[in-house]
Short mmCIF file of C-alpha atoms and ligand atoms in Angstrom, two decimals:
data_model
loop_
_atom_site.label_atom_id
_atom_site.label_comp_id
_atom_site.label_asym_id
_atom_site.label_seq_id
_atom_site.Cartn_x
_atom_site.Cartn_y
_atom_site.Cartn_z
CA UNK A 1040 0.00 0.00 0.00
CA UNK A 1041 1.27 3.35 -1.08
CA UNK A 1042 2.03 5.89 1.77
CA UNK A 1043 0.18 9.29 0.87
CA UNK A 1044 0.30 12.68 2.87
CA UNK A 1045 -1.94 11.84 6.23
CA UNK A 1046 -5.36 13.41 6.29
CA UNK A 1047 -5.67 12.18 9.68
CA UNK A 1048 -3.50 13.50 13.04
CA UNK A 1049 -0.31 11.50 13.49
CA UNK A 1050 1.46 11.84 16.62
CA UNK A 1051 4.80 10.32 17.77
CA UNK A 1052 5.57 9.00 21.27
CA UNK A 1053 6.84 11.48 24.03
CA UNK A 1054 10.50 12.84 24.13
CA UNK A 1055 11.20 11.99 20.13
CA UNK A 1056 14.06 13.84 19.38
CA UNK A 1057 13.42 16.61 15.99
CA UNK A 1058 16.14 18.08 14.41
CA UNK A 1059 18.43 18.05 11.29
CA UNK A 1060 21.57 16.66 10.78
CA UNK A 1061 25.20 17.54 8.76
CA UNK A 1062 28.66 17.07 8.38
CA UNK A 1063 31.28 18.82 8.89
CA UNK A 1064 33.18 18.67 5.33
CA UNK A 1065 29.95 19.67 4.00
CA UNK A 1066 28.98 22.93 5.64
CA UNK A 1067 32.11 24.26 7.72
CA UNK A 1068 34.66 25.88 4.96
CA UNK A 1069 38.81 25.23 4.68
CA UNK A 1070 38.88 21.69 5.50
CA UNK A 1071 42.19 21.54 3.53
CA UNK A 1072 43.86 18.85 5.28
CA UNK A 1073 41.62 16.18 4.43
CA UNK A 1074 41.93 13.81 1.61
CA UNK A 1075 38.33 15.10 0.49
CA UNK A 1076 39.69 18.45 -0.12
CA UNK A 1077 42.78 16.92 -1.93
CA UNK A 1078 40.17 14.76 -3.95
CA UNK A 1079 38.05 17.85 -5.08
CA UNK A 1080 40.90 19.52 -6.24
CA UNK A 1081 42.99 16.46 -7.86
CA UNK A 1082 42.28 16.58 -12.16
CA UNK A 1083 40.18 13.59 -13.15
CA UNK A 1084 37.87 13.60 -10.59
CA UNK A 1085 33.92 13.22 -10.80
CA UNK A 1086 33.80 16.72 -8.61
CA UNK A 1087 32.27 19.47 -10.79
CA UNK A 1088 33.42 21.78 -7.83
CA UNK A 1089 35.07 22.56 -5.23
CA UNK A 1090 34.31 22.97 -1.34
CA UNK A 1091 35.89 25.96 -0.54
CA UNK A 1092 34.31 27.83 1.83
CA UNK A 1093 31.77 25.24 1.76
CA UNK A 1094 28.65 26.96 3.72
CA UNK A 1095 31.16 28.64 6.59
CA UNK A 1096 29.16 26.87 9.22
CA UNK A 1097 32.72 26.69 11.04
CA UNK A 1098 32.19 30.29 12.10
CA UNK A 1099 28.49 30.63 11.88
CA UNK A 1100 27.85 27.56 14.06
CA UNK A 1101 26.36 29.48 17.32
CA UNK A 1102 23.80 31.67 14.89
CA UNK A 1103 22.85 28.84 13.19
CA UNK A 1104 21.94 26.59 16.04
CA UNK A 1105 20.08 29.66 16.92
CA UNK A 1106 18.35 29.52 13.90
CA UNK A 1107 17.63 25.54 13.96
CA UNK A 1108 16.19 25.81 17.94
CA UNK A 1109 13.70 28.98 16.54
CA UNK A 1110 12.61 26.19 14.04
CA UNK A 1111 11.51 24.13 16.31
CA UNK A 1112 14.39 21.45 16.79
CA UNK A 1113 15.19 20.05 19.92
CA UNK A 1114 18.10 17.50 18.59
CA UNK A 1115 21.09 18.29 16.25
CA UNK A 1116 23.41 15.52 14.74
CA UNK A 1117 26.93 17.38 13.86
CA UNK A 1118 30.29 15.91 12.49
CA UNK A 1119 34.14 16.86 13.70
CA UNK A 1120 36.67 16.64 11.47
CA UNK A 1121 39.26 14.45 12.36
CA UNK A 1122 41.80 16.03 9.94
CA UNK A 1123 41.31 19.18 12.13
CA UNK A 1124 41.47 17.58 15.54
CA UNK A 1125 44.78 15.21 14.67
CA UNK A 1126 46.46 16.67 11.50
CA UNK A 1127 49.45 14.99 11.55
CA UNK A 1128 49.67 11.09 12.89
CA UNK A 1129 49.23 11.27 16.89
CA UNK A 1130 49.61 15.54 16.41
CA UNK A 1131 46.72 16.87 18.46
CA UNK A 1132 45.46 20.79 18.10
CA UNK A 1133 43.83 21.79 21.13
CA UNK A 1134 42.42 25.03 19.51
CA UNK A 1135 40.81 22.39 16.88
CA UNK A 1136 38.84 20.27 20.08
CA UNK A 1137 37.92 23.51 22.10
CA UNK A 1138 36.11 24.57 18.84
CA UNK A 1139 34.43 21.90 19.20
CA UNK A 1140 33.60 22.11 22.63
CA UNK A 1141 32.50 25.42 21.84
CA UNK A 1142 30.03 23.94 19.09
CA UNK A 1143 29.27 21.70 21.51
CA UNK A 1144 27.97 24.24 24.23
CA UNK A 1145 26.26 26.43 21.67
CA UNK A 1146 24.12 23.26 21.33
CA UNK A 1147 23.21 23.06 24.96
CA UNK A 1148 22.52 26.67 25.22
CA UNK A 1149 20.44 26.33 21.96
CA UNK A 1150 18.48 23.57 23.92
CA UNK A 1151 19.22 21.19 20.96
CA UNK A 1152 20.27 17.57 22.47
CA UNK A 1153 24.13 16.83 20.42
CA UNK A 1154 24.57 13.74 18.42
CA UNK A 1155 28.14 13.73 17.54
CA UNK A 1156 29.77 12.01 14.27
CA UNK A 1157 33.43 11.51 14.48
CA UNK A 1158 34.04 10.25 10.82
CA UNK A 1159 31.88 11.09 8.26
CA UNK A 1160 33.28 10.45 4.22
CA UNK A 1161 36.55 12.27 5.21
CA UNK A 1162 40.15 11.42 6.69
CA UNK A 1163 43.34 13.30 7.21
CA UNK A 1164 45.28 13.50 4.24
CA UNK A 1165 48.07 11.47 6.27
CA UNK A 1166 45.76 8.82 7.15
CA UNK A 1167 45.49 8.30 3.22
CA UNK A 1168 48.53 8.29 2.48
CA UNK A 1169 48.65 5.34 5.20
CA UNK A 1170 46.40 3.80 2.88
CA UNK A 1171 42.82 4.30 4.84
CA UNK A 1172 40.30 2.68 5.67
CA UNK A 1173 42.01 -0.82 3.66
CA UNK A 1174 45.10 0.10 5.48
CA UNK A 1175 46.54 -2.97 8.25
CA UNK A 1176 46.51 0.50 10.82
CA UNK A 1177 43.55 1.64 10.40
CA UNK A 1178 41.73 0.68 13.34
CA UNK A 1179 44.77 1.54 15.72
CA UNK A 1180 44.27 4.84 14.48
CA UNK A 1181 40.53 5.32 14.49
CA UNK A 1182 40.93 4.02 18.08
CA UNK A 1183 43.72 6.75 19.39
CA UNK A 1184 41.34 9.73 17.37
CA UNK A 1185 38.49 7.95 18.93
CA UNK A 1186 40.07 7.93 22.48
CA UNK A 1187 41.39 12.03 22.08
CA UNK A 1188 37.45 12.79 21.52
CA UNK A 1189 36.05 10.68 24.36
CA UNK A 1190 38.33 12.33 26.61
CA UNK A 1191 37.83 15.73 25.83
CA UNK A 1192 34.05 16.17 24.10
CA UNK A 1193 31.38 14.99 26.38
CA UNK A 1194 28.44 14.31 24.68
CA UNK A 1195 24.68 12.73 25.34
CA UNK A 1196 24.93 10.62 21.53
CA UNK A 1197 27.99 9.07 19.30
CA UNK A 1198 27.46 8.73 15.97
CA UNK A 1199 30.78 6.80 15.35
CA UNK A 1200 30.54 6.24 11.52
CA UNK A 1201 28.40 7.60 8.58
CA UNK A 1202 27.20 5.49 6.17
CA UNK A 1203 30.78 3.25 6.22
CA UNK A 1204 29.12 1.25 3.22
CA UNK A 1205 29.30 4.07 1.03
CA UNK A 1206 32.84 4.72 1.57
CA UNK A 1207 33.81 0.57 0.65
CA UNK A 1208 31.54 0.68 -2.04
CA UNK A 1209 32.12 4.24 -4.26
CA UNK A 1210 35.88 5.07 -2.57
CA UNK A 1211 37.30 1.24 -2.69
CA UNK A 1212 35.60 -0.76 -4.60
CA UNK A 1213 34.47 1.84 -7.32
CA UNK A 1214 36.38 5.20 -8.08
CA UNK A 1215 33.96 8.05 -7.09
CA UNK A 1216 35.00 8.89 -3.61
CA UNK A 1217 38.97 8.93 -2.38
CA UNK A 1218 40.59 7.15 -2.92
CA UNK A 1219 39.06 5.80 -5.90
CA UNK A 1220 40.99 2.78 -5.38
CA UNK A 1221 38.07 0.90 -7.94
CA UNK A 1222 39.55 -2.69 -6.78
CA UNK A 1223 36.40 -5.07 -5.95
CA UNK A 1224 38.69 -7.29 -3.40
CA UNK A 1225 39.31 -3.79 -0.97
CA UNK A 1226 35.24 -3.91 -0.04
CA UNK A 1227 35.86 -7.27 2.43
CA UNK A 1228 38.54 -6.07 4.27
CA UNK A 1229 37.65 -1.97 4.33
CA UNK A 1230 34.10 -3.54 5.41
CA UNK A 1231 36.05 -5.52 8.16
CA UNK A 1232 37.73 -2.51 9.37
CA UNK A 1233 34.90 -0.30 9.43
CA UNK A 1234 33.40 -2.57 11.78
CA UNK A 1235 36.45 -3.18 13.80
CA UNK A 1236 36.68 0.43 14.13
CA UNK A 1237 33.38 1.34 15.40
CA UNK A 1238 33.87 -1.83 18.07
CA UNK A 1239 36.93 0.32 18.74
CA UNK A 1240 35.46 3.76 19.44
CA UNK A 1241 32.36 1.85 21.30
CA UNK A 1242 35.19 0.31 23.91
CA UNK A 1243 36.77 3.36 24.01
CA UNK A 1244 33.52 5.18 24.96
CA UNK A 1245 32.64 2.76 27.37
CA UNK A 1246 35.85 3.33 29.35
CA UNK A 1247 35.78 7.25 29.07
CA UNK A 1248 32.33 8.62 28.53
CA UNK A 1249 30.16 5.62 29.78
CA UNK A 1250 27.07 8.24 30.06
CA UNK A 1251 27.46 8.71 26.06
CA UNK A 1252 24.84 6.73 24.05
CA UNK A 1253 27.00 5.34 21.01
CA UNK A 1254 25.81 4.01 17.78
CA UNK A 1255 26.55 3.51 13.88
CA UNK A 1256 25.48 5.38 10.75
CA UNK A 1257 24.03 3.08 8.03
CA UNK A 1258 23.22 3.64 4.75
CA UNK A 1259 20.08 1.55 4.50
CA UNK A 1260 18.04 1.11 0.91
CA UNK A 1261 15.48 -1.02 0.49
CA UNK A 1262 16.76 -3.62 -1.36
CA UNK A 1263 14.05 -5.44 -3.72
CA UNK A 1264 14.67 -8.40 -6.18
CA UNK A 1265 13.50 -7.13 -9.87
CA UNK A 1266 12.36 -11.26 -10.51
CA UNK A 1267 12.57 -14.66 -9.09
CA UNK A 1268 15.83 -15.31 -10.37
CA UNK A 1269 17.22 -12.12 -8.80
CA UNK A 1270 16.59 -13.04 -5.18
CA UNK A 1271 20.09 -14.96 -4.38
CA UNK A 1272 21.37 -11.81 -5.74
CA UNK A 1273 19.61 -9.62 -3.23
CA UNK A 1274 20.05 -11.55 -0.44
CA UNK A 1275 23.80 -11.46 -1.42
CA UNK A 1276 24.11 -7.64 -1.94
CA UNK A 1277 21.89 -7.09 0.88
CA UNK A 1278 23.85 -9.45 3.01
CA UNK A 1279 27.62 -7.21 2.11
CA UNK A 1280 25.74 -3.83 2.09
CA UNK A 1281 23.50 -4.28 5.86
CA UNK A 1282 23.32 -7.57 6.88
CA UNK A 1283 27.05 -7.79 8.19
CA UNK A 1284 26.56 -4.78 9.87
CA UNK A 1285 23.27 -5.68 11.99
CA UNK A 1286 24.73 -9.36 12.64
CA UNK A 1287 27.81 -7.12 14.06
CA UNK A 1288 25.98 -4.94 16.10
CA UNK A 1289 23.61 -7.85 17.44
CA UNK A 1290 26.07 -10.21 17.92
CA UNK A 1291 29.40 -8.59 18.98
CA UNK A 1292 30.82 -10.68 15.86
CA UNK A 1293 31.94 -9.49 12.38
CA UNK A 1294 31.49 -12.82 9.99
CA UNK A 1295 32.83 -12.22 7.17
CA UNK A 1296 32.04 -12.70 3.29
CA UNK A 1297 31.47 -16.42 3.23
CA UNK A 1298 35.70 -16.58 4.04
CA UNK A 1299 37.34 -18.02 7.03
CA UNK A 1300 37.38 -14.23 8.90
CA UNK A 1301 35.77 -14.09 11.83
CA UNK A 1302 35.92 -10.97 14.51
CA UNK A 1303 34.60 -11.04 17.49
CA UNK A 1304 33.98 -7.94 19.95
CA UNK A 1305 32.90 -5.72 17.55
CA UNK A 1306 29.79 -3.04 17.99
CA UNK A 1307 27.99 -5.73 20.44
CA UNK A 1308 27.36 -2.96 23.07
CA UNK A 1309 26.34 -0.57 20.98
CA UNK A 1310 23.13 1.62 22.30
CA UNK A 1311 20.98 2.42 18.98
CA UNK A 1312 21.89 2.27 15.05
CA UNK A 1313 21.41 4.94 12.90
CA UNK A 1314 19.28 4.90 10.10
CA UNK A 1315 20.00 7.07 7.10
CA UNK A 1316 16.80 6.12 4.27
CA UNK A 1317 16.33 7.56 1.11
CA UNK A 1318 14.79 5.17 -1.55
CA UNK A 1319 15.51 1.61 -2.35
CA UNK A 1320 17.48 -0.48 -4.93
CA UNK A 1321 16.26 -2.66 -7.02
CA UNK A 1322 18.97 -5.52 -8.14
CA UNK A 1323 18.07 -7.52 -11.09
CA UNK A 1324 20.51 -10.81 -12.31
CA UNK A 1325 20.14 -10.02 -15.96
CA UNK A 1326 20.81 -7.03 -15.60
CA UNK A 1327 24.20 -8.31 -14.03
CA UNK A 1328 23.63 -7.23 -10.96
CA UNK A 1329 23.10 -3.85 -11.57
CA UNK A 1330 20.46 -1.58 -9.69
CA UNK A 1331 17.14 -0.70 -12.26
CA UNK A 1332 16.72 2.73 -12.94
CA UNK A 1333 13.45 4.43 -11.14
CA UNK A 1334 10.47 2.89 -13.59
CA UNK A 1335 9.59 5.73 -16.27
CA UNK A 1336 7.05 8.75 -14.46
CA UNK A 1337 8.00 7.61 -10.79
CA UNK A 1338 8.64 10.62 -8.28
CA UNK A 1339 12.24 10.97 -8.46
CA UNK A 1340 14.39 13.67 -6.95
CA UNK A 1341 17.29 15.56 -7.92
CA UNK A 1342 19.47 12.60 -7.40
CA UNK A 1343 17.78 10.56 -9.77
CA UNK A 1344 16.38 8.34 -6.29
CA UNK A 1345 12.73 7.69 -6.28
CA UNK A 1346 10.71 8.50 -3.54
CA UNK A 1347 9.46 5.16 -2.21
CA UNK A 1348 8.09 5.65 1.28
CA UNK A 1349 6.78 2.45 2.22
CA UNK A 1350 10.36 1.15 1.80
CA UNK A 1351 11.01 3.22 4.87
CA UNK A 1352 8.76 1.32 7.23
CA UNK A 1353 10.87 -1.81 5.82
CA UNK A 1354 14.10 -0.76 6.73
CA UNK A 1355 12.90 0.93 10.22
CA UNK A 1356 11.66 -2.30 10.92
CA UNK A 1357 14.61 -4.77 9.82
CA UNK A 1358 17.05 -2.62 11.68
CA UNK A 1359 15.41 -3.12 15.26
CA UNK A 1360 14.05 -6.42 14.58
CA UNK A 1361 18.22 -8.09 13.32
CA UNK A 1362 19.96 -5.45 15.87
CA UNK A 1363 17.48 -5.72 18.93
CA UNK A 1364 18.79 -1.79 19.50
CA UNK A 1365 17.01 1.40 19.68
CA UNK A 1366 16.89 3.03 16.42
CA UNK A 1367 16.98 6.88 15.31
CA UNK A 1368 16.36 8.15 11.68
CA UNK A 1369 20.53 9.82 11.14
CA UNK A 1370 18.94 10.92 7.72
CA UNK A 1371 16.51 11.36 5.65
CA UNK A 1372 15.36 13.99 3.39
CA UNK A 1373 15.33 14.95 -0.70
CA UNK A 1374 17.30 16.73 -2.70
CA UNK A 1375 14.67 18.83 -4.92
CA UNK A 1376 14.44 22.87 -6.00
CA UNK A 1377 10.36 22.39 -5.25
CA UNK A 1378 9.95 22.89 -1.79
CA UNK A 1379 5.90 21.35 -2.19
CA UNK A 1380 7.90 18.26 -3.06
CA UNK A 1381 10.13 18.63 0.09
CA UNK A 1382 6.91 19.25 2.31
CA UNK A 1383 4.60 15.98 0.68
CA UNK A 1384 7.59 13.85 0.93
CA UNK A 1385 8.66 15.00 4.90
CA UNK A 1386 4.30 14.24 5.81
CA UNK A 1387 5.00 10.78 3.71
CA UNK A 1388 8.09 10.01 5.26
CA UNK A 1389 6.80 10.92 9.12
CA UNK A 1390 3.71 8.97 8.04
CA UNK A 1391 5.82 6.11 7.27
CA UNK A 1392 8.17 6.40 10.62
CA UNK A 1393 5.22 6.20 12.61
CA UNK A 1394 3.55 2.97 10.86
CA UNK A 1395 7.35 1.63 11.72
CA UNK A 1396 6.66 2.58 15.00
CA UNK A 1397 3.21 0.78 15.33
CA UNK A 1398 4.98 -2.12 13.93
CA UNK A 1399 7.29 -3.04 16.42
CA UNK A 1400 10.03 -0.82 15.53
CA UNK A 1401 11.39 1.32 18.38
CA UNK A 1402 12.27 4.68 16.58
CA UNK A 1403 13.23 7.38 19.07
CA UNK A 1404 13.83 9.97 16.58
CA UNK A 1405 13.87 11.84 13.14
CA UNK A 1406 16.84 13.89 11.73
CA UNK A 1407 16.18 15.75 8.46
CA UNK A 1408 19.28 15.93 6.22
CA UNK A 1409 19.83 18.52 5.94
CA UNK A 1410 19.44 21.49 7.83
CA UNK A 1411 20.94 24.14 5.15
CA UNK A 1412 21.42 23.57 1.32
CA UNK A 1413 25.18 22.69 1.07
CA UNK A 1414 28.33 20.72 -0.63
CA UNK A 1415 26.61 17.55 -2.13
CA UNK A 1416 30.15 15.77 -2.58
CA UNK A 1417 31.03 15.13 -6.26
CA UNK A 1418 28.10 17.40 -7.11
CA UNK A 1419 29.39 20.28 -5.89
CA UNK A 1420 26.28 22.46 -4.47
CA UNK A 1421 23.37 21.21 -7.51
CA UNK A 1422 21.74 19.20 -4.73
CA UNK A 1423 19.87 21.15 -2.36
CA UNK A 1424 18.50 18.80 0.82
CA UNK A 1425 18.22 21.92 3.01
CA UNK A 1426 15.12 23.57 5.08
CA UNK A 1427 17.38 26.51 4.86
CA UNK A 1428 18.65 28.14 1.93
CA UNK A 1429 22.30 29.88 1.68
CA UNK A 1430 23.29 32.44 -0.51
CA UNK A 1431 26.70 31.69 -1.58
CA UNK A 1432 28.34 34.96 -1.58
CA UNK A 1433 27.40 36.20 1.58
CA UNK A 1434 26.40 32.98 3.49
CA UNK A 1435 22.98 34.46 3.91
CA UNK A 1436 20.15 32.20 5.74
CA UNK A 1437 16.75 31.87 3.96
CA UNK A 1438 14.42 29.42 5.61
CA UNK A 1439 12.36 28.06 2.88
CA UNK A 1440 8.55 27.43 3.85
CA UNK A 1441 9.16 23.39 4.39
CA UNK A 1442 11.45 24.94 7.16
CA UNK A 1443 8.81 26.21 9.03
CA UNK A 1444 6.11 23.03 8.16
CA UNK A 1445 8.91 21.01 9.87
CA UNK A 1446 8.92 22.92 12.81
CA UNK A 1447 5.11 22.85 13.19
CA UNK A 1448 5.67 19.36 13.11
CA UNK A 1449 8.40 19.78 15.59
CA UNK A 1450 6.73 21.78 18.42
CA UNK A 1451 3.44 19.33 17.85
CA UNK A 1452 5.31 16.10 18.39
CA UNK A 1453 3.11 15.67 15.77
CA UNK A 1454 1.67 15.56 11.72
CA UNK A 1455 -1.82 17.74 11.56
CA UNK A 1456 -3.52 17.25 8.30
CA UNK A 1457 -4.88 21.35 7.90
CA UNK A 1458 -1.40 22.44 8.69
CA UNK A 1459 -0.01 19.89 5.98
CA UNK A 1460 -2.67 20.98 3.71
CA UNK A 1461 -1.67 24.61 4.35
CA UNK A 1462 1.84 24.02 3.28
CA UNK A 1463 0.96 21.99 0.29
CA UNK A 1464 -1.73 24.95 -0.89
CA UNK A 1465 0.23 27.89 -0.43
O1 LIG B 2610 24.96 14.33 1.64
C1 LIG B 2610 24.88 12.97 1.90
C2 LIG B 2610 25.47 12.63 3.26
O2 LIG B 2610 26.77 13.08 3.37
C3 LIG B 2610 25.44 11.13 3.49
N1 LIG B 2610 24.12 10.61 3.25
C4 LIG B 2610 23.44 10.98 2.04
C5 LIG B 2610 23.43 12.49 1.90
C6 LIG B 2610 22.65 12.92 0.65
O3 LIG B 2610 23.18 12.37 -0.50
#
């Protein structure tokens, strides 16, 4: 059954954290000692721009929280950059971490409950030269940059990695992220280290900041077989993209790919998993293996995903029910210049959080991405996810009406159908 914009009242349970969530490469400006930046600016690349000053969120942060608490938001999910915070190997700036601490107040004062990212997409440059994420020291060093933050930037919520699929899949396996490696056999063992490393950053929580609530970001699709004969191929695809991570996170144990590997103490005490939804994949054999384009006059967004609601409630659902853990929505939201569309498809997606909810699933929370339009990776700033627009010459704030139908939604703890209709008339 297709999900449509509610015409009746839809509320969510008490204390649901609202907000928005970003990333630090992505809004702050300067991040020039990351291997993004290098990336961007390296010939050949699939960037068609530059992040430059990105959305200078690095010196707007306190008026911007302001701006996200007057819209209603009680929660905020933030990156640091760890090429900032350790920009040589073991070289730690202390004006880098008490800029974050001071992000980290501003939040507080702002009333808007932190979850914090520490890796999100980018590294130190050094860290690639180490060879990253596929590199034997990878977790070592995760661990020590993990164990700096703990000790220095308390915080209610740990995001510990974004989306750590992603990174395997377009930066290792494929050549569209750094470090374009675009070697298949780098997705098992930059998979395996993802995983070690959030078990890492989860012990070294635990010892340090055992009040902090720590989870993982995962990208989650719906994955759908186009035919009968495509199933094994799901299963398989699903099983490399998710599945290893939920068996991790329930289990303590990292399985491997159908090889001997086995790793055990990894993400089993986790608190929650993050859920970051935005339409699913359909995999189909004869079309080896390859995910179908969006069928011809579906609702598709600027991204070319189409908008697929009910998928939602799927992946909501399979999170809690293979990780037994609390889950929040990290992300979810739609790239599109027609803010109508951005309204219809935050009521569908709500609508679709809370039939999750009555489901089994225990969501505990819903972060928009994202809270300002800003640097979409390789396309440069074309996408634009935000509530908020920015001008790009002088950084300029515009909320754009979805920005305030959110934060109806927001104060309410709740969807009302004449407010909805409002929004969609106006
Ligand atoms: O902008 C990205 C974000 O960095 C990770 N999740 C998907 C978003 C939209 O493409």
């Amino acid at each position: 059954m297709t999900i449509e914009v509610p015409t009746e009242r839809i509320a969510f349970p008490d204390g649901f954290a609202w907000g928005s969530a970003a990333c630090a490469h992505q809004t702050e400006g300067g991040n020039w000692n990351s291997d993004w930046w290098e990336w961007e600016h390296r010939p050949g690349t699939p960037c068609i721009e530059v992040s430059g000053d990105a959305i200078d969120h690095y010196n707007r942060y306190d008026s911007d929280f302001e701006l996200l608490a007057s819209l209603g938001h009680n929660a905020h999910r933030f990156g640091i950059e760890w090429a900032r915070i350790e920009p040589e190997p073991g070289e730690i700036s202390k004006a880098a971490l008490d800029h974050y601490a001071r992000v980290i107040e501003s939040l507080h004062r702002n009333n808007l409950t932190p979850f914090m990212t520490l890796h999100h997409f980018s590294s130190p440059r050094w860290f690639a030269a180490e060879g990253g994420w596929a590199s034997e020291t990878a977790v070592d060093r995760f661990r020590r940059f993990a164990e700096v933050v703990a000790k220095r930037l308390e915080v209610p919520f740990v995001c510990t990695i974004n989306e750590p699929q992603i990174v395997a899949q377009i930066g290792y396996q494929g050549t569209g992220f750094p470090p374009g490696a675009g070697e298949n056999y780098l997705f098992g063992p930059v998979t395996r280290n993802f995983i070690a490393s959030h078990g890492a950053a989860v012990e070294v929580f635990k010892e340090h900041q055992p009040s902090a609530q720590i989870g993982l970001v995962l990208a989650t699709a719906d994955y759908q077989a186009a035919n009968e004969e495509s199933v094994k191929l799901r299963d398989r695809v699903h099983h490399r993209m998710v599945g290893v991570y939920h068996d991790a996170l329930r289990t303590g144990v990292f399985t491997g790919f159908g090889d001997d590997e086995e790793l055990r103490g990894v993400g089993g005490t986790s608190d929650f998993v993050g859920v970051n939804y935005y339409t699913r994949t359909v995999i189909d054999v004869n079309e080896r293996g390859n995910a179908q384009m969006p069928k011809p006059g579906a609702e598709t967004t600027q991204m070319g995903y189409e908008v697929v609601p009910e998928c939602f409630v799927t992946v909501l659902k399979l999170a809690h029910e293979k990780t037994g853990l609390p889950v929040y929505v990290t992300e979810n939201g739609i790239g599109t210049d027609d803010d109508h569309q951005r309204v219809r498809f935050i009521a569908r997606h709500l609508t679709a959080v809370r039939q999750a909810i009555d489901e089994g699933a225990d969501v505990r929370g819903y972060m928009y991405w994202c809270p300002m339009d800003n640097f979409e990776w390789t396309f440069g700033f074309s996408r634009t996810f935000g509530l908020i627009a920015v001008d790009r010459t002088t950084f300029e704030r515009t909320p754009k009406p979805s920005a305030s139908y959110f934060a109806e939604i927001c104060r309410a703890n709740a969807i009302d159908p004449v407010v909805t209709a409002s929004y969609l008339e106006s």
